[in-house]
Amino acid sequence: MFNIFDTAANIWQSHSSTSLFVAFTVIVTCKLIYSYYKAFNYFAKLDIPGPKPWPLLGNIPDIIKIGDQDTAHLKFTNEYGKVFGMFYLSEPVIIVSDCKVIRRILIKDFYAFPNRQLPFKFPLNYLNKALAVARDQEWKRLRDILTPTFTSNKLRSSFLIIDDITTKLVQTLIYCGQKKEIVEMRKLLGEYAMETML
């Protein structure tokens, strides 16, 4: 009966450890090259244009060469169109600057886009559960809870309250300006923010 362990032991004994190490290294290297090649063809298979990524680094060297991320995105938008794909290391990212597509993503197909690109993960776990940074099923659960809060009628009624509070803020600033008083804006705007949230 064929035993894979006996076969492996025979191969191990018949070849030097150096040649086995070289063979193992070649196989692992080929596997890595294939997986990165396959990953970096992600957008080509979807027929989404974008800059050609560098091995292992994606498009990060292009961004560094251009100067900053915003300038790079603007350059790539002019070069590849309003929807293009790029890579941060080996992670594919789609950049969208077409208003119609953005509206569709944020309104009609919002449920299908639960994850956003985050620059880092918060060290405190409870901060990672906030709606802005929640991912996958946690994001969908939070959205289902909050969606009834933001109906058009409730937003319309809160507009009147916010308008009244903003009018009071403007009146306070005009009064302080007429009296030539020094206004601590941080405190005043903090109070304004708290009042509009409540």
PDB file of C-alpha atoms in Angstrom:
ATOM      1  CA  MET A   1       0.000   0.000   0.000  1.00  0.00           C
ATOM      2  CA  PHE A   2       1.229   3.482  -0.867  1.00  0.00           C
ATOM      3  CA  ASN A   3       2.267   5.539   2.151  1.00  0.00           C
ATOM      4  CA  ILE A   4       3.047   9.203   1.633  1.00  0.00           C
ATOM      5  CA  PHE A   5       5.190   9.387   4.757  1.00  0.00           C
ATOM      6  CA  ASP A   6       7.444   6.545   3.573  1.00  0.00           C
ATOM      7  CA  THR A   7       7.781   8.215   0.171  1.00  0.00           C
ATOM      8  CA  ALA A   8       8.682  11.549   1.782  1.00  0.00           C
ATOM      9  CA  ALA A   9      11.243   9.819   4.014  1.00  0.00           C
ATOM     10  CA  ASN A  10      12.827   8.095   0.981  1.00  0.00           C
ATOM     11  CA  ILE A  11      13.076  11.393  -0.898  1.00  0.00           C
ATOM     12  CA  TRP A  12      14.562  13.066   2.161  1.00  0.00           C
ATOM     13  CA  GLN A  13      17.221  10.360   2.531  1.00  0.00           C
ATOM     14  CA  SER A  14      18.109  10.231  -1.160  1.00  0.00           C
ATOM     15  CA  HIS A  15      18.682  13.995  -1.565  1.00  0.00           C
ATOM     16  CA  SER A  16      20.925  16.335   0.297  1.00  0.00           C
ATOM     17  CA  SER A  17      19.332  18.843   2.627  1.00  0.00           C
ATOM     18  CA  THR A  18      20.728  21.710   0.529  1.00  0.00           C
ATOM     19  CA  SER A  19      18.922  20.609  -2.627  1.00  0.00           C
ATOM     20  CA  LEU A  20      15.692  20.121  -0.663  1.00  0.00           C
ATOM     21  CA  PHE A  21      16.050  23.599   0.811  1.00  0.00           C
ATOM     22  CA  VAL A  22      16.588  25.071  -2.663  1.00  0.00           C
ATOM     23  CA  ALA A  23      13.570  23.182  -4.036  1.00  0.00           C
ATOM     24  CA  PHE A  24      11.417  24.306  -1.106  1.00  0.00           C
ATOM     25  CA  THR A  25      12.556  27.926  -1.558  1.00  0.00           C
ATOM     26  CA  VAL A  26      11.802  27.838  -5.299  1.00  0.00           C
ATOM     27  CA  ILE A  27       8.325  26.390  -4.695  1.00  0.00           C
ATOM     28  CA  VAL A  28       7.493  28.976  -2.011  1.00  0.00           C
ATOM     29  CA  THR A  29       8.830  31.824  -4.182  1.00  0.00           C
ATOM     30  CA  CYS A  30       6.791  30.664  -7.187  1.00  0.00           C
ATOM     31  CA  LYS A  31       3.682  30.408  -5.003  1.00  0.00           C
ATOM     32  CA  LEU A  32       4.216  33.963  -3.666  1.00  0.00           C
ATOM     33  CA  ILE A  33       4.806  35.366  -7.160  1.00  0.00           C
ATOM     34  CA  TYR A  34       1.679  33.620  -8.454  1.00  0.00           C
ATOM     35  CA  SER A  35      -0.494  34.815  -5.561  1.00  0.00           C
ATOM     36  CA  TYR A  36       0.684  38.426  -5.932  1.00  0.00           C
ATOM     37  CA  TYR A  37       0.275  38.284  -9.716  1.00  0.00           C
ATOM     38  CA  LYS A  38      -3.238  36.908  -9.272  1.00  0.00           C
ATOM     39  CA  ALA A  39      -4.092  39.541  -6.632  1.00  0.00           C
ATOM     40  CA  PHE A  40      -2.745  42.417  -8.732  1.00  0.00           C
ATOM     41  CA  ASN A  41      -4.861  41.329 -11.725  1.00  0.00           C
ATOM     42  CA  TYR A  42      -8.020  41.816  -9.651  1.00  0.00           C
ATOM     43  CA  PHE A  43      -9.063  45.042 -11.390  1.00  0.00           C
ATOM     44  CA  ALA A  44      -7.966  43.860 -14.843  1.00  0.00           C
ATOM     45  CA  LYS A  45     -10.395  40.929 -14.553  1.00  0.00           C
ATOM     46  CA  LEU A  46     -13.188  43.356 -13.624  1.00  0.00           C
ATOM     47  CA  ASP A  47     -12.210  45.717 -16.464  1.00  0.00           C
ATOM     48  CA  ILE A  48     -11.578  48.589 -14.024  1.00  0.00           C
ATOM     49  CA  PRO A  49      -8.718  50.892 -15.093  1.00  0.00           C
ATOM     50  CA  GLY A  50      -5.967  51.996 -12.751  1.00  0.00           C
ATOM     51  CA  PRO A  51      -2.235  52.416 -12.268  1.00  0.00           C
ATOM     52  CA  LYS A  52      -0.059  49.326 -12.480  1.00  0.00           C
ATOM     53  CA  PRO A  53       0.926  48.194  -8.956  1.00  0.00           C
ATOM     54  CA  TRP A  54       4.450  47.461  -7.751  1.00  0.00           C
ATOM     55  CA  PRO A  55       5.169  43.969  -6.383  1.00  0.00           C
ATOM     56  CA  LEU A  56       4.465  43.743  -2.632  1.00  0.00           C
ATOM     57  CA  LEU A  57       3.957  47.531  -2.288  1.00  0.00           C
ATOM     58  CA  GLY A  58       0.986  48.119  -4.581  1.00  0.00           C
ATOM     59  CA  ASN A  59       0.659  51.772  -5.610  1.00  0.00           C
ATOM     60  CA  ILE A  60       2.278  53.240  -2.488  1.00  0.00           C
ATOM     61  CA  PRO A  61       5.542  54.095  -4.362  1.00  0.00           C
ATOM     62  CA  ASP A  62       3.473  56.032  -6.945  1.00  0.00           C
ATOM     63  CA  ILE A  63       1.760  58.021  -4.186  1.00  0.00           C
ATOM     64  CA  ILE A  64       5.101  58.804  -2.520  1.00  0.00           C
ATOM     65  CA  LYS A  65       6.598  59.838  -5.873  1.00  0.00           C
ATOM     66  CA  ILE A  66       3.672  62.195  -6.599  1.00  0.00           C
ATOM     67  CA  GLY A  67       3.832  63.749  -3.143  1.00  0.00           C
ATOM     68  CA  ASP A  68       0.650  63.042  -1.214  1.00  0.00           C
ATOM     69  CA  GLN A  69      -2.428  60.859  -1.429  1.00  0.00           C
ATOM     70  CA  ASP A  70      -4.896  63.575  -2.482  1.00  0.00           C
ATOM     71  CA  THR A  71      -2.690  64.793  -5.340  1.00  0.00           C
ATOM     72  CA  ALA A  72      -2.107  61.186  -6.438  1.00  0.00           C
ATOM     73  CA  HIS A  73      -5.854  60.464  -6.468  1.00  0.00           C
ATOM     74  CA  LEU A  74      -6.489  63.626  -8.504  1.00  0.00           C
ATOM     75  CA  LYS A  75      -3.738  62.677 -10.993  1.00  0.00           C
ATOM     76  CA  PHE A  76      -5.053  59.113 -11.306  1.00  0.00           C
ATOM     77  CA  THR A  77      -8.629  60.430 -11.742  1.00  0.00           C
ATOM     78  CA  ASN A  78      -7.482  62.620 -14.634  1.00  0.00           C
ATOM     79  CA  GLU A  79      -5.500  59.732 -16.101  1.00  0.00           C
ATOM     80  CA  TYR A  80      -7.851  56.741 -15.579  1.00  0.00           C
ATOM     81  CA  GLY A  81     -11.315  58.259 -15.151  1.00  0.00           C
ATOM     82  CA  LYS A  82     -13.724  58.900 -12.303  1.00  0.00           C
ATOM     83  CA  VAL A  83     -13.764  55.259 -11.169  1.00  0.00           C
ATOM     84  CA  PHE A  84     -10.438  53.445 -10.945  1.00  0.00           C
ATOM     85  CA  GLY A  85      -8.735  50.779  -8.883  1.00  0.00           C
ATOM     86  CA  MET A  86      -5.447  50.845  -7.034  1.00  0.00           C
ATOM     87  CA  PHE A  87      -3.654  48.844  -4.356  1.00  0.00           C
ATOM     88  CA  TYR A  88      -2.486  49.733  -0.861  1.00  0.00           C
ATOM     89  CA  LEU A  89       0.117  47.006  -0.397  1.00  0.00           C
ATOM     90  CA  SER A  90      -1.865  43.994  -1.662  1.00  0.00           C
ATOM     91  CA  GLU A  91      -5.316  45.337  -0.681  1.00  0.00           C
ATOM     92  CA  PRO A  92      -7.475  46.428  -3.640  1.00  0.00           C
ATOM     93  CA  VAL A  93      -9.218  49.802  -3.251  1.00  0.00           C
ATOM     94  CA  ILE A  94     -11.712  51.377  -5.659  1.00  0.00           C
ATOM     95  CA  ILE A  95     -11.610  55.177  -5.825  1.00  0.00           C
ATOM     96  CA  VAL A  96     -14.914  56.739  -6.925  1.00  0.00           C
ATOM     97  CA  SER A  97     -15.296  60.418  -7.860  1.00  0.00           C
ATOM     98  CA  ASP A  98     -18.338  60.194 -10.132  1.00  0.00           C
ATOM     99  CA  CYS A  99     -21.296  61.896  -8.393  1.00  0.00           C
ATOM    100  CA  LYS A 100     -23.877  59.503  -9.854  1.00  0.00           C
ATOM    101  CA  VAL A 101     -21.944  56.433  -8.712  1.00  0.00           C
ATOM    102  CA  ILE A 102     -21.320  57.949  -5.259  1.00  0.00           C
ATOM    103  CA  ARG A 103     -25.034  58.730  -4.895  1.00  0.00           C
ATOM    104  CA  ARG A 104     -25.904  55.174  -5.860  1.00  0.00           C
ATOM    105  CA  ILE A 105     -23.367  53.717  -3.396  1.00  0.00           C
ATOM    106  CA  LEU A 106     -24.424  55.967  -0.515  1.00  0.00           C
ATOM    107  CA  ILE A 107     -28.197  55.789  -1.050  1.00  0.00           C
ATOM    108  CA  LYS A 108     -29.614  53.041  -3.259  1.00  0.00           C
ATOM    109  CA  ASP A 109     -26.987  50.303  -2.774  1.00  0.00           C
ATOM    110  CA  PHE A 110     -25.833  51.403   0.686  1.00  0.00           C
ATOM    111  CA  TYR A 111     -26.459  47.947   2.190  1.00  0.00           C
ATOM    112  CA  ALA A 112     -23.926  46.379  -0.202  1.00  0.00           C
ATOM    113  CA  PHE A 113     -21.041  48.646   0.879  1.00  0.00           C
ATOM    114  CA  PRO A 114     -20.634  48.139   4.636  1.00  0.00           C
ATOM    115  CA  ASN A 115     -16.859  48.630   4.886  1.00  0.00           C
ATOM    116  CA  ARG A 116     -14.713  51.722   4.541  1.00  0.00           C
ATOM    117  CA  GLN A 117     -10.961  52.128   4.252  1.00  0.00           C
ATOM    118  CA  LEU A 118      -9.603  52.890   7.724  1.00  0.00           C
ATOM    119  CA  PRO A 119      -6.088  54.207   8.284  1.00  0.00           C
ATOM    120  CA  PHE A 120      -5.732  52.317  11.580  1.00  0.00           C
ATOM    121  CA  LYS A 121      -7.593  50.308  14.189  1.00  0.00           C
ATOM    122  CA  PHE A 122      -8.406  51.997  17.482  1.00  0.00           C
ATOM    123  CA  PRO A 123      -6.546  50.585  20.500  1.00  0.00           C
ATOM    124  CA  LEU A 124      -9.729  50.582  22.617  1.00  0.00           C
ATOM    125  CA  ASN A 125     -12.156  47.938  21.386  1.00  0.00           C
ATOM    126  CA  TYR A 126     -15.356  49.888  22.105  1.00  0.00           C
ATOM    127  CA  LEU A 127     -14.223  52.665  19.707  1.00  0.00           C
ATOM    128  CA  ASN A 128     -14.059  50.086  16.897  1.00  0.00           C
ATOM    129  CA  LYS A 129     -17.805  49.461  17.343  1.00  0.00           C
ATOM    130  CA  ALA A 130     -18.818  53.020  16.383  1.00  0.00           C
ATOM    131  CA  LEU A 131     -20.961  53.315  13.249  1.00  0.00           C
ATOM    132  CA  ALA A 132     -18.255  55.144  11.287  1.00  0.00           C
ATOM    133  CA  VAL A 133     -15.705  52.347  11.801  1.00  0.00           C
ATOM    134  CA  ALA A 134     -17.911  49.252  12.286  1.00  0.00           C
ATOM    135  CA  ARG A 135     -17.522  46.547   9.666  1.00  0.00           C
ATOM    136  CA  ASP A 136     -19.627  43.819   8.045  1.00  0.00           C
ATOM    137  CA  GLN A 137     -22.509  42.448  10.150  1.00  0.00           C
ATOM    138  CA  GLU A 138     -21.855  44.813  13.087  1.00  0.00           C
ATOM    139  CA  TRP A 139     -22.235  47.787  10.707  1.00  0.00           C
ATOM    140  CA  LYS A 140     -25.461  46.375   9.250  1.00  0.00           C
ATOM    141  CA  ARG A 141     -26.878  45.771  12.743  1.00  0.00           C
ATOM    142  CA  LEU A 142     -26.079  49.343  13.848  1.00  0.00           C
ATOM    143  CA  ARG A 143     -27.521  50.773  10.637  1.00  0.00           C
ATOM    144  CA  ASP A 144     -30.771  48.835  11.093  1.00  0.00           C
ATOM    145  CA  ILE A 145     -31.050  50.245  14.621  1.00  0.00           C
ATOM    146  CA  LEU A 146     -30.336  53.852  13.576  1.00  0.00           C
ATOM    147  CA  THR A 147     -32.226  54.053  10.270  1.00  0.00           C
ATOM    148  CA  PRO A 148     -35.674  54.733  11.843  1.00  0.00           C
ATOM    149  CA  THR A 149     -34.127  57.672  13.730  1.00  0.00           C
ATOM    150  CA  PHE A 150     -33.316  59.535  10.522  1.00  0.00           C
ATOM    151  CA  THR A 151     -36.651  59.569   8.714  1.00  0.00           C
ATOM    152  CA  SER A 152     -37.406  62.671   6.653  1.00  0.00           C
ATOM    153  CA  ASN A 153     -40.100  63.870   9.111  1.00  0.00           C
ATOM    154  CA  LYS A 154     -37.786  63.588  12.116  1.00  0.00           C
ATOM    155  CA  LEU A 155     -34.982  65.371  10.281  1.00  0.00           C
ATOM    156  CA  ARG A 156     -37.389  68.111   9.158  1.00  0.00           C
ATOM    157  CA  SER A 157     -38.586  68.678  12.728  1.00  0.00           C
ATOM    158  CA  SER A 158     -35.019  68.757  14.072  1.00  0.00           C
ATOM    159  CA  PHE A 159     -34.116  71.369  11.445  1.00  0.00           C
ATOM    160  CA  LEU A 160     -36.355  73.932  13.177  1.00  0.00           C
ATOM    161  CA  ILE A 161     -34.659  73.270  16.522  1.00  0.00           C
ATOM    162  CA  ILE A 162     -31.166  73.547  15.009  1.00  0.00           C
ATOM    163  CA  ASP A 163     -32.182  76.719  13.157  1.00  0.00           C
ATOM    164  CA  ASP A 164     -33.389  78.280  16.432  1.00  0.00           C
ATOM    165  CA  ILE A 165     -30.170  77.329  18.255  1.00  0.00           C
ATOM    166  CA  THR A 166     -28.055  78.682  15.371  1.00  0.00           C
ATOM    167  CA  THR A 167     -29.972  81.979  15.445  1.00  0.00           C
ATOM    168  CA  LYS A 168     -29.195  82.286  19.179  1.00  0.00           C
ATOM    169  CA  LEU A 169     -25.498  81.598  18.452  1.00  0.00           C
ATOM    170  CA  VAL A 170     -25.398  84.312  15.775  1.00  0.00           C
ATOM    171  CA  GLN A 171     -27.167  86.782  18.096  1.00  0.00           C
ATOM    172  CA  THR A 172     -24.631  86.023  20.849  1.00  0.00           C
ATOM    173  CA  LEU A 173     -21.739  86.624  18.449  1.00  0.00           C
ATOM    174  CA  ILE A 174     -23.271  89.895  17.212  1.00  0.00           C
ATOM    175  CA  TYR A 175     -23.824  91.054  20.814  1.00  0.00           C
ATOM    176  CA  CYS A 176     -20.230  90.187  21.796  1.00  0.00           C
ATOM    177  CA  GLY A 177     -18.958  91.932  18.664  1.00  0.00           C
ATOM    178  CA  GLN A 178     -20.882  95.112  19.450  1.00  0.00           C
ATOM    179  CA  LYS A 179     -19.566  95.111  23.032  1.00  0.00           C
ATOM    180  CA  LYS A 180     -16.058  94.312  21.705  1.00  0.00           C
ATOM    181  CA  GLU A 181     -15.815  91.378  24.107  1.00  0.00           C
ATOM    182  CA  ILE A 182     -13.315  88.572  23.625  1.00  0.00           C
ATOM    183  CA  VAL A 183     -15.149  85.361  22.804  1.00  0.00           C
ATOM    184  CA  GLU A 184     -13.725  81.956  23.601  1.00  0.00           C
ATOM    185  CA  MET A 185     -14.898  80.203  20.422  1.00  0.00           C
ATOM    186  CA  ARG A 186     -14.008  76.707  21.558  1.00  0.00           C
ATOM    187  CA  LYS A 187     -16.284  76.973  24.589  1.00  0.00           C
ATOM    188  CA  LEU A 188     -19.068  78.702  22.647  1.00  0.00           C
ATOM    189  CA  LEU A 189     -19.028  76.221  19.758  1.00  0.00           C
ATOM    190  CA  GLY A 190     -18.780  73.303  22.197  1.00  0.00           C
ATOM    191  CA  GLU A 191     -21.963  74.517  23.887  1.00  0.00           C
ATOM    192  CA  TYR A 192     -23.580  74.965  20.468  1.00  0.00           C
ATOM    193  CA  ALA A 193     -22.646  71.423  19.437  1.00  0.00           C
ATOM    194  CA  MET A 194     -23.974  69.940  22.677  1.00  0.00           C
ATOM    195  CA  GLU A 195     -27.224  71.874  22.398  1.00  0.00           C
ATOM    196  CA  THR A 196     -27.828  70.779  18.802  1.00  0.00           C
ATOM    197  CA  MET A 197     -27.130  67.144  19.682  1.00  0.00           C
ATOM    198  CA  LEU A 198     -29.575  67.163  22.589  1.00  0.00           C
TER     199      LEU A 198
END
